[in-house]
Amino acid sequence: MSAPSAKPVLVGAPKQRPSREAAMEAVRTLIAWAGDDPEREGLVDTPRRVVDAYGDWFQGYDADVAKELSRTFEDVQGYDDMVMLRDIEVESHCEHHMAPFLGRAYVAYVPTDKVVGISKIARVVEIFSRRLQTQETLTQEVAAALESHLAPAGVAVLIDAAHQCMTTRGVHHRHVSTLTTRFTGVFKTDPALMDRFLKLAGRG
């Protein structure tokens, strides 16, 4: 019997999380800093709601990608072509301003001797999305996880997202999206395969 999956160790993670009350007090401080009264009727329950929302938005810190990808299937019956998921919803937060960035991910891999359930690929994107990072890091993390756990012939990841740190503050450009890609193995060495992936992702 295999050992249970260990909880993921995250670089830069706090040694101990603050209490829920401490988190709510931090929200009250931010409300007051913004210029409002955290004790007025419309805001008195806001700290609780914000902390609950953070629990949802950042649940990826409590999830284990290795566990999601641990169950694979070796009966691929000689299948050696691309497996691709399109239009995976991405809901994440930029680590620079903690502002949302929203978009779609396109993920493909070419299996060698094993495949994984397709829902697990979407789950991997979701787990990494629900942490603070940049879109570039998110793209790399998804590709690296599939490389590490599936040992495929190659992986391709494309993420197209709009960043609210750019649309609602700063330069205020509302119709700009950011594309990031990561190609490994045969997707990197075979231009025709890379081109097919990009066309299937609507970028060819």
CSV table of C-alpha atoms in Angstrom, one decimal:
chain,number,residue,atom,x,y,z
A,1,MET,CA,0.0,0.0,0.0
A,2,SER,CA,1.4,3.4,-1.0
A,3,ALA,CA,2.0,6.0,1.7
A,4,PRO,CA,-0.6,8.8,1.9
A,5,SER,CA,0.3,11.9,-0.1
A,6,ALA,CA,2.1,14.5,2.0
A,7,LYS,CA,0.7,18.0,2.2
A,8,PRO,CA,2.4,20.3,-0.4
A,9,VAL,CA,5.3,22.4,0.9
A,10,LEU,CA,5.0,25.9,-0.6
A,11,VAL,CA,8.0,28.2,-1.0
A,12,GLY,CA,7.4,31.4,1.0
A,13,ALA,CA,4.4,30.0,2.9
A,14,PRO,CA,4.0,31.4,6.5
A,15,LYS,CA,5.2,29.1,9.3
A,16,GLN,CA,1.8,29.6,11.0
A,17,ARG,CA,-1.4,31.2,9.6
A,18,PRO,CA,-2.8,34.1,11.5
A,19,SER,CA,-6.1,33.4,13.2
A,20,ARG,CA,-9.4,34.1,11.6
A,21,GLU,CA,-10.0,37.0,13.9
A,22,ALA,CA,-6.6,38.5,13.1
A,23,ALA,CA,-7.5,38.3,9.4
A,24,MET,CA,-10.8,40.0,10.0
A,25,GLU,CA,-9.1,42.7,12.0
A,26,ALA,CA,-6.7,43.3,9.1
A,27,VAL,CA,-9.7,43.9,6.8
A,28,ARG,CA,-11.1,46.4,9.3
A,29,THR,CA,-7.8,48.2,9.2
A,30,LEU,CA,-7.9,48.4,5.4
A,31,ILE,CA,-11.5,49.7,5.4
A,32,ALA,CA,-10.4,52.4,7.9
A,33,TRP,CA,-7.3,53.2,5.8
A,34,ALA,CA,-9.5,53.6,2.7
A,35,GLY,CA,-11.4,56.3,4.6
A,36,ASP,CA,-14.6,54.5,5.8
A,37,ASP,CA,-15.9,53.4,9.1
A,38,PRO,CA,-15.6,49.6,9.6
A,39,GLU,CA,-18.3,49.8,12.3
A,40,ARG,CA,-21.0,51.3,10.1
A,41,GLU,CA,-24.0,49.1,9.3
A,42,GLY,CA,-23.1,48.3,5.7
A,43,LEU,CA,-19.6,47.3,6.5
A,44,VAL,CA,-19.8,45.7,9.9
A,45,ASP,CA,-20.0,42.2,8.4
A,46,THR,CA,-17.6,42.9,5.5
A,47,PRO,CA,-14.5,41.5,7.3
A,48,ARG,CA,-16.2,38.1,7.8
A,49,ARG,CA,-17.3,38.1,4.2
A,50,VAL,CA,-13.9,39.0,2.9
A,51,VAL,CA,-12.2,36.3,5.0
A,52,ASP,CA,-14.7,33.7,3.7
A,53,ALA,CA,-14.0,34.9,0.1
A,54,TYR,CA,-10.3,34.5,0.7
A,55,GLY,CA,-10.8,31.0,1.8
A,56,ASP,CA,-12.5,30.3,-1.6
A,57,TRP,CA,-10.1,32.3,-3.8
A,58,PHE,CA,-7.0,30.9,-2.2
A,59,GLN,CA,-8.0,27.3,-1.5
A,60,GLY,CA,-5.2,26.1,-3.8
A,61,TYR,CA,-2.8,26.4,-0.9
A,62,ASP,CA,-4.6,23.5,0.9
A,63,ALA,CA,-4.7,21.3,-2.2
A,64,ASP,CA,-2.2,18.7,-3.4
A,65,VAL,CA,-1.4,18.6,-7.1
A,66,ALA,CA,0.5,15.3,-6.7
A,67,LYS,CA,-2.6,13.6,-5.2
A,68,GLU,CA,-4.7,14.8,-8.1
A,69,LEU,CA,-2.3,13.3,-10.6
A,70,SER,CA,-1.4,10.1,-8.7
A,71,ARG,CA,-4.1,7.9,-10.3
A,72,THR,CA,-3.1,7.2,-13.9
A,73,PHE,CA,-4.2,4.6,-16.4
A,74,GLU,CA,-1.7,2.6,-18.4
A,75,ASP,CA,-4.1,0.9,-20.8
A,76,VAL,CA,-3.8,3.5,-23.6
A,77,GLN,CA,-3.9,0.9,-26.4
A,78,GLY,CA,-1.1,2.5,-28.3
A,79,TYR,CA,-2.6,6.0,-28.3
A,80,ASP,CA,0.3,8.4,-28.9
A,81,ASP,CA,-1.3,11.6,-30.1
A,82,MET,CA,-2.3,14.8,-28.4
A,83,VAL,CA,-4.7,14.9,-25.5
A,84,MET,CA,-6.0,18.5,-25.1
A,85,LEU,CA,-8.4,20.4,-22.9
A,86,ARG,CA,-9.7,23.7,-24.2
A,87,ASP,CA,-11.3,26.7,-22.5
A,88,ILE,CA,-10.4,25.8,-18.9
A,89,GLU,CA,-11.6,28.7,-16.8
A,90,VAL,CA,-8.8,30.5,-15.0
A,91,GLU,CA,-9.7,32.6,-11.9
A,92,SER,CA,-6.6,33.8,-10.2
A,93,HIS,CA,-5.0,36.7,-8.3
A,94,CYS,CA,-1.8,38.6,-9.2
A,95,GLU,CA,0.8,38.5,-6.5
A,96,HIS,CA,1.7,42.1,-7.1
A,97,HIS,CA,-1.6,43.8,-6.3
A,98,MET,CA,-3.8,40.9,-5.3
A,99,ALA,CA,-6.1,41.9,-8.1
A,100,PRO,CA,-8.0,39.2,-10.1
A,101,PHE,CA,-6.9,38.0,-13.5
A,102,LEU,CA,-9.5,36.0,-15.4
A,103,GLY,CA,-9.2,34.0,-18.6
A,104,ARG,CA,-8.9,30.6,-20.2
A,105,ALA,CA,-6.3,27.9,-20.2
A,106,TYR,CA,-5.5,25.4,-23.0
A,107,VAL,CA,-3.5,22.3,-21.9
A,108,ALA,CA,-2.3,19.4,-24.0
A,109,TYR,CA,0.1,16.5,-23.5
A,110,VAL,CA,1.3,13.5,-25.6
A,111,PRO,CA,1.2,10.4,-23.5
A,112,THR,CA,3.8,7.7,-23.4
A,113,ASP,CA,2.6,4.8,-21.3
A,114,LYS,CA,0.0,6.4,-19.1
A,115,VAL,CA,-2.8,8.9,-19.1
A,116,VAL,CA,-4.7,10.7,-16.4
A,117,GLY,CA,-8.4,11.5,-16.1
A,118,ILE,CA,-9.2,14.6,-18.0
A,119,SER,CA,-10.9,16.3,-15.1
A,120,LYS,CA,-7.7,16.1,-13.2
A,121,ILE,CA,-6.0,18.4,-15.7
A,122,ALA,CA,-8.7,21.0,-15.2
A,123,ARG,CA,-8.2,20.5,-11.4
A,124,VAL,CA,-4.5,21.1,-11.6
A,125,VAL,CA,-5.1,24.4,-13.4
A,126,GLU,CA,-7.7,25.3,-10.7
A,127,ILE,CA,-5.3,24.5,-7.8
A,128,PHE,CA,-2.5,26.6,-9.1
A,129,SER,CA,-4.9,29.4,-10.1
A,130,ARG,CA,-6.1,29.6,-6.6
A,131,ARG,CA,-2.8,30.8,-5.2
A,132,LEU,CA,-1.0,34.2,-5.5
A,133,GLN,CA,1.4,34.2,-8.4
A,134,THR,CA,2.0,35.7,-11.9
A,135,GLN,CA,0.5,34.4,-15.0
A,136,GLU,CA,3.9,33.4,-16.2
A,137,THR,CA,4.5,31.3,-13.1
A,138,LEU,CA,1.0,29.7,-13.4
A,139,THR,CA,1.7,28.6,-16.9
A,140,GLN,CA,5.1,27.1,-15.9
A,141,GLU,CA,3.6,25.4,-12.8
A,142,VAL,CA,0.9,23.6,-14.8
A,143,ALA,CA,3.4,22.4,-17.4
A,144,ALA,CA,5.9,21.3,-14.8
A,145,ALA,CA,3.3,19.3,-12.8
A,146,LEU,CA,2.2,17.3,-15.9
A,147,GLU,CA,5.8,16.7,-16.9
A,148,SER,CA,6.7,15.5,-13.4
A,149,HIS,CA,3.8,13.2,-12.8
A,150,LEU,CA,2.9,11.8,-16.2
A,151,ALA,CA,6.4,11.7,-17.9
A,152,PRO,CA,4.7,12.5,-21.3
A,153,ALA,CA,6.4,13.0,-24.6
A,154,GLY,CA,5.6,16.7,-24.4
A,155,VAL,CA,3.3,19.3,-22.8
A,156,ALA,CA,1.8,22.5,-24.1
A,157,VAL,CA,0.1,25.2,-22.1
A,158,LEU,CA,-1.4,28.4,-23.2
A,159,ILE,CA,-3.2,30.9,-20.9
A,160,ASP,CA,-5.1,34.0,-22.1
A,161,ALA,CA,-6.2,36.3,-19.3
A,162,ALA,CA,-7.2,39.9,-18.6
A,163,HIS,CA,-5.6,41.4,-15.5
A,164,GLN,CA,-7.7,43.8,-13.4
A,165,CYS,CA,-4.5,45.3,-12.0
A,166,MET,CA,-4.2,46.8,-15.5
A,167,THR,CA,-7.9,47.3,-16.4
A,168,THR,CA,-9.1,48.9,-13.1
A,169,ARG,CA,-6.0,50.8,-12.0
A,170,GLY,CA,-2.7,52.1,-13.4
A,171,VAL,CA,-3.0,52.5,-17.2
A,172,HIS,CA,-6.7,51.6,-17.3
A,173,HIS,CA,-6.6,49.6,-20.6
A,174,ARG,CA,-9.7,47.5,-20.5
A,175,HIS,CA,-9.4,45.5,-23.8
A,176,VAL,CA,-6.0,44.0,-23.3
A,177,SER,CA,-5.3,40.3,-22.6
A,178,THR,CA,-2.1,38.6,-21.8
A,179,LEU,CA,-1.0,35.4,-23.5
A,180,THR,CA,1.6,33.1,-22.0
A,181,THR,CA,2.8,29.7,-23.3
A,182,ARG,CA,5.0,26.8,-22.3
A,183,PHE,CA,6.1,24.0,-24.6
A,184,THR,CA,8.1,21.0,-23.7
A,185,GLY,CA,9.3,17.8,-25.4
A,186,VAL,CA,7.7,17.1,-28.8
A,187,PHE,CA,5.7,20.3,-28.7
A,188,LYS,CA,9.0,22.2,-28.6
A,189,THR,CA,10.9,20.2,-31.1
A,190,ASP,CA,8.0,19.5,-33.7
A,191,PRO,CA,6.8,22.8,-35.2
A,192,ALA,CA,3.9,21.1,-36.9
A,193,LEU,CA,2.6,19.7,-33.5
A,194,MET,CA,3.0,23.1,-31.9
A,195,ASP,CA,1.2,24.8,-34.8
A,196,ARG,CA,-1.7,22.2,-34.5
A,197,PHE,CA,-2.0,22.9,-30.8
A,198,LEU,CA,-2.1,26.7,-31.4
A,199,LYS,CA,-4.7,26.3,-34.1
A,200,LEU,CA,-6.9,24.1,-31.8
A,201,ALA,CA,-6.5,26.8,-29.2
A,202,GLY,CA,-7.7,29.3,-31.7
A,203,ARG,CA,-4.4,31.0,-32.0
A,204,GLY,CA,-3.1,29.6,-35.2
